[in-house]
Amino acid sequence: PPAPIFAHHNLLIGAGAHALSKRTGSLSIASLREEGFEPLAVAALATLTGSSDNVHAVRSLGELAQSFNLSHVSRNPARFDPADLETLTHRTLALYEYDDVRERLEALTIVGRKAEPLWRAARGNLARFDDILTWWRVVDAEIEPIREDESFLKDAAQLLPSEPWDETTWAAWTSDIKTATGRKGKALFHPLRLALTGAESGPELAALLPLIGHATALARLVDARE
């Protein structure tokens, strides 16, 4: 077989301008794994740092290999900032299609008809892969709704359309609420998000609402004990 092509990577220095060293345990694979960084994000940062190519997220090692050119690697020391892994992990997760993560989702018991649409809805909002569990609970379990304006939420609940729902339901429903209450912008959307998801921000509610379903949405908008 032909001899493999190889070369030494340029010297990597940390944020403090000190050379990274195995002796000091700098950025060990085990520590990066424990912190939840995506392996492909680590691979992309390690491969492209110190080259003339922009560090970017990839969906596979094959894609990374195709984008790598040894002639683009500088001989000068290169700064390796682990803080960049935060952004790169987020961008990597946002690239994954459902088939890329199906087995990982199944390992978290995220299965069934909601699994794929939830992944598509939430992937752009994940800092770590396991964050998907937060949104799985929103669409498939009980959460503690935050009802900051109960009078408004009761009005919204009365206007909640019947199922079947799809991704147009959210726009139609909030349009009816706006017409009935005169609310718009944050005053309209924020109380609904808090009640339906228990969170200040997150995936588009147009995608989440059909997964939450009518019965659950109604229960989160209005306390049945009242």
Tab-separated table of C-alpha atoms in Angstrom:
chain	number	residue	atom	x	y	z
A	1	PRO	CA	0.000	0.000	0.000
A	2	PRO	CA	1.144	3.571	-0.526
A	3	ALA	CA	2.850	5.281	2.394
A	4	PRO	CA	0.485	7.538	4.361
A	5	ILE	CA	0.930	11.281	4.123
A	6	PHE	CA	1.485	12.848	7.505
A	7	ALA	CA	2.937	15.928	9.143
A	8	HIS	CA	3.357	17.447	12.573
A	9	HIS	CA	0.637	19.847	13.654
A	10	ASN	CA	1.827	23.337	14.459
A	11	LEU	CA	2.361	24.152	18.124
A	12	LEU	CA	-0.896	24.951	19.921
A	13	ILE	CA	-0.911	27.568	22.638
A	14	GLY	CA	-3.681	28.243	25.121
A	15	ALA	CA	-5.503	31.463	25.895
A	16	GLY	CA	-2.644	32.478	28.197
A	17	ALA	CA	-0.061	32.082	25.408
A	18	HIS	CA	1.408	28.962	27.050
A	19	ALA	CA	2.018	25.842	25.001
A	20	LEU	CA	-0.507	23.110	25.577
A	21	SER	CA	1.052	20.055	27.164
A	22	LYS	CA	0.026	16.490	27.951
A	23	ARG	CA	2.038	16.745	31.151
A	24	THR	CA	-0.284	19.432	32.501
A	25	GLY	CA	-3.433	17.664	31.313
A	26	SER	CA	-4.269	20.486	28.937
A	27	LEU	CA	-7.599	19.923	27.202
A	28	SER	CA	-7.649	16.154	27.551
A	29	ILE	CA	-10.155	14.275	25.417
A	30	ALA	CA	-11.711	12.906	28.598
A	31	SER	CA	-12.266	16.382	30.035
A	32	LEU	CA	-13.761	17.693	26.797
A	33	ARG	CA	-16.083	14.683	26.659
A	34	GLU	CA	-17.169	15.244	30.254
A	35	GLU	CA	-17.994	18.863	29.438
A	36	GLY	CA	-20.313	17.687	26.695
A	37	PHE	CA	-18.558	19.169	23.679
A	38	GLU	CA	-19.429	17.496	20.402
A	39	PRO	CA	-16.636	15.200	19.139
A	40	LEU	CA	-16.952	16.666	15.647
A	41	ALA	CA	-16.588	20.164	17.067
A	42	VAL	CA	-13.378	19.120	18.836
A	43	ALA	CA	-12.100	17.479	15.653
A	44	ALA	CA	-12.899	20.521	13.500
A	45	LEU	CA	-11.260	22.961	15.914
A	46	ALA	CA	-8.160	20.806	16.326
A	47	THR	CA	-7.832	20.241	12.564
A	48	LEU	CA	-8.520	23.727	11.233
A	49	THR	CA	-6.914	25.844	13.974
A	50	GLY	CA	-3.643	27.225	12.668
A	51	SER	CA	-4.638	26.931	9.027
A	52	SER	CA	-5.736	29.578	6.592
A	53	ASP	CA	-9.181	27.969	6.458
A	54	ASN	CA	-11.990	29.254	8.630
A	55	VAL	CA	-12.915	26.977	11.515
A	56	HIS	CA	-16.408	25.730	10.746
A	57	ALA	CA	-18.871	23.087	11.855
A	58	VAL	CA	-19.113	19.799	9.966
A	59	ARG	CA	-21.544	16.874	9.940
A	60	SER	CA	-18.963	14.118	9.532
A	61	LEU	CA	-15.241	13.338	9.605
A	62	GLY	CA	-15.445	12.720	5.870
A	63	GLU	CA	-16.665	16.256	5.315
A	64	LEU	CA	-13.867	17.564	7.535
A	65	ALA	CA	-11.255	15.551	5.614
A	66	GLN	CA	-12.466	16.965	2.322
A	67	SER	CA	-12.158	20.523	3.621
A	68	PHE	CA	-8.629	20.031	4.997
A	69	ASN	CA	-5.559	20.951	2.977
A	70	LEU	CA	-2.154	20.346	4.527
A	71	SER	CA	-0.624	23.168	2.497
A	72	HIS	CA	-2.921	25.618	4.293
A	73	VAL	CA	-1.433	24.851	7.715
A	74	SER	CA	0.895	27.507	9.111
A	75	ARG	CA	4.223	26.659	10.713
A	76	ASN	CA	3.685	29.325	13.350
A	77	PRO	CA	2.162	28.600	16.780
A	78	ALA	CA	-1.619	28.731	16.762
A	79	ARG	CA	-3.948	29.817	19.542
A	80	PHE	CA	-6.393	27.121	20.650
A	81	ASP	CA	-9.162	28.639	22.742
A	82	PRO	CA	-11.503	26.077	24.332
A	83	ALA	CA	-14.138	28.817	24.574
A	84	ASP	CA	-14.480	28.456	20.803
A	85	LEU	CA	-15.813	24.953	21.409
A	86	GLU	CA	-18.961	26.424	22.934
A	87	THR	CA	-19.938	28.146	19.704
A	88	LEU	CA	-18.693	25.321	17.499
A	89	THR	CA	-20.627	22.682	19.447
A	90	HIS	CA	-23.810	24.754	19.103
A	91	ARG	CA	-23.245	25.154	15.351
A	92	THR	CA	-22.430	21.475	14.920
A	93	LEU	CA	-25.639	20.383	16.633
A	94	ALA	CA	-27.622	22.767	14.451
A	95	LEU	CA	-26.234	21.011	11.339
A	96	TYR	CA	-27.248	17.481	12.299
A	97	GLU	CA	-30.175	15.884	10.545
A	98	TYR	CA	-32.381	13.462	12.444
A	99	ASP	CA	-30.669	10.414	10.955
A	100	ASP	CA	-27.321	11.725	12.241
A	101	VAL	CA	-28.566	11.573	15.836
A	102	ARG	CA	-31.316	8.948	15.788
A	103	GLU	CA	-29.351	6.380	17.822
A	104	ARG	CA	-28.227	9.005	20.342
A	105	LEU	CA	-31.821	10.157	20.798
A	106	GLU	CA	-32.989	6.578	21.262
A	107	ALA	CA	-30.354	6.164	23.981
A	108	LEU	CA	-32.072	9.061	25.777
A	109	THR	CA	-35.456	7.324	25.204
A	110	ILE	CA	-36.510	10.063	22.796
A	111	VAL	CA	-38.503	7.930	20.391
A	112	GLY	CA	-41.806	7.887	18.561
A	113	ARG	CA	-43.565	10.227	16.180
A	114	LYS	CA	-42.497	13.367	18.064
A	115	ALA	CA	-38.776	12.598	18.028
A	116	GLU	CA	-37.916	13.745	14.505
A	117	PRO	CA	-40.007	16.961	14.418
A	118	LEU	CA	-38.730	17.857	17.881
A	119	TRP	CA	-35.120	17.463	16.754
A	120	ARG	CA	-35.729	19.687	13.736
A	121	ALA	CA	-37.405	22.289	15.942
A	122	ALA	CA	-34.868	22.309	18.771
A	123	ARG	CA	-31.468	21.585	17.198
A	124	GLY	CA	-30.686	25.260	16.675
A	125	ASN	CA	-31.287	25.985	20.370
A	126	LEU	CA	-28.937	23.426	21.892
A	127	ALA	CA	-25.688	24.236	23.675
A	128	ARG	CA	-25.092	20.528	24.409
A	129	PHE	CA	-26.700	17.451	22.920
A	130	ASP	CA	-28.368	16.434	26.189
A	131	ASP	CA	-30.211	19.782	26.229
A	132	ILE	CA	-32.702	18.089	23.912
A	133	LEU	CA	-34.095	16.406	27.024
A	134	THR	CA	-35.401	19.776	28.225
A	135	TRP	CA	-37.500	20.174	25.085
A	136	TRP	CA	-38.571	16.540	25.106
A	137	ARG	CA	-40.109	17.152	28.527
A	138	VAL	CA	-41.872	20.226	27.144
A	139	VAL	CA	-43.594	18.215	24.410
A	140	ASP	CA	-43.938	14.795	26.031
A	141	ALA	CA	-44.032	15.173	29.814
A	142	GLU	CA	-45.178	17.433	32.605
A	143	ILE	CA	-43.526	20.778	33.258
A	144	GLU	CA	-44.215	23.588	35.683
A	145	PRO	CA	-45.895	26.315	33.590
A	146	ILE	CA	-45.226	29.940	34.460
A	147	ARG	CA	-48.490	31.878	34.417
A	148	GLU	CA	-47.498	35.535	34.672
A	149	ASP	CA	-50.814	36.967	33.449
A	150	GLU	CA	-53.612	34.554	34.252
A	151	SER	CA	-56.428	36.763	32.985
A	152	PHE	CA	-54.777	37.045	29.573
A	153	LEU	CA	-54.029	33.310	29.500
A	154	LYS	CA	-57.686	32.506	30.167
A	155	ASP	CA	-58.655	34.668	27.187
A	156	ALA	CA	-56.022	32.886	25.080
A	157	ALA	CA	-57.280	29.476	26.215
A	158	GLN	CA	-60.818	30.300	25.108
A	159	LEU	CA	-59.479	31.022	21.626
A	160	LEU	CA	-57.388	27.862	21.400
A	161	PRO	CA	-58.399	26.169	18.129
A	162	SER	CA	-59.496	22.574	17.872
A	163	GLU	CA	-57.140	19.937	16.556
A	164	PRO	CA	-55.741	18.772	14.172
A	165	TRP	CA	-52.839	21.193	14.470
A	166	ASP	CA	-49.874	21.904	12.239
A	167	GLU	CA	-47.197	24.586	12.014
A	168	THR	CA	-49.754	27.177	10.830
A	169	THR	CA	-51.809	26.843	14.024
A	170	TRP	CA	-49.604	29.113	16.132
A	171	ALA	CA	-49.903	32.050	13.710
A	172	ALA	CA	-53.670	31.634	13.358
A	173	TRP	CA	-54.198	31.351	17.115
A	174	THR	CA	-52.031	34.337	18.057
A	175	SER	CA	-53.698	36.407	15.336
A	176	ASP	CA	-57.069	35.684	16.932
A	177	ILE	CA	-55.664	36.568	20.355
A	178	LYS	CA	-54.271	39.849	19.035
A	179	THR	CA	-57.641	40.767	17.535
A	180	ALA	CA	-59.527	39.895	20.721
A	181	THR	CA	-57.169	41.465	23.262
A	182	GLY	CA	-55.345	44.175	21.344
A	183	ARG	CA	-52.013	42.787	22.523
A	184	LYS	CA	-48.995	42.477	20.286
A	185	GLY	CA	-45.247	41.873	20.446
A	186	LYS	CA	-43.734	40.717	23.719
A	187	ALA	CA	-46.929	41.427	25.669
A	188	LEU	CA	-48.661	38.849	23.483
A	189	PHE	CA	-46.013	36.201	22.950
A	190	HIS	CA	-44.033	36.172	26.200
A	191	PRO	CA	-46.843	35.040	28.543
A	192	LEU	CA	-47.778	32.293	26.092
A	193	ARG	CA	-44.209	30.992	25.867
A	194	LEU	CA	-43.805	30.974	29.642
A	195	ALA	CA	-47.039	29.081	30.141
A	196	LEU	CA	-46.540	26.570	27.332
A	197	THR	CA	-42.830	25.826	27.843
A	198	GLY	CA	-41.893	27.134	31.297
A	199	ALA	CA	-38.922	28.907	29.693
A	200	GLU	CA	-38.017	32.447	28.659
A	201	SER	CA	-36.790	31.422	25.229
A	202	GLY	CA	-36.404	28.404	23.010
A	203	PRO	CA	-37.484	26.838	19.717
A	204	GLU	CA	-40.190	28.387	17.588
A	205	LEU	CA	-43.576	27.777	19.144
A	206	ALA	CA	-45.035	27.242	15.687
A	207	ALA	CA	-43.093	23.975	15.643
A	208	LEU	CA	-43.571	23.058	19.308
A	209	LEU	CA	-47.306	23.710	19.645
A	210	PRO	CA	-48.464	20.750	17.485
A	211	LEU	CA	-46.158	18.478	19.493
A	212	ILE	CA	-47.511	19.780	22.807
A	213	GLY	CA	-51.081	19.149	21.712
A	214	HIS	CA	-54.422	20.701	22.616
A	215	ALA	CA	-55.079	19.006	25.958
A	216	THR	CA	-51.637	19.741	27.359
A	217	ALA	CA	-51.599	23.312	26.040
A	218	LEU	CA	-54.978	24.008	27.627
A	219	ALA	CA	-53.845	22.591	30.975
A	220	ARG	CA	-50.743	24.796	30.945
A	221	LEU	CA	-52.673	27.938	30.086
A	222	VAL	CA	-55.337	27.555	32.766
A	223	ASP	CA	-55.037	25.921	36.178
A	224	ALA	CA	-57.827	23.333	36.256
A	225	ARG	CA	-58.150	23.791	40.035
A	226	GLU	CA	-59.417	27.324	39.649
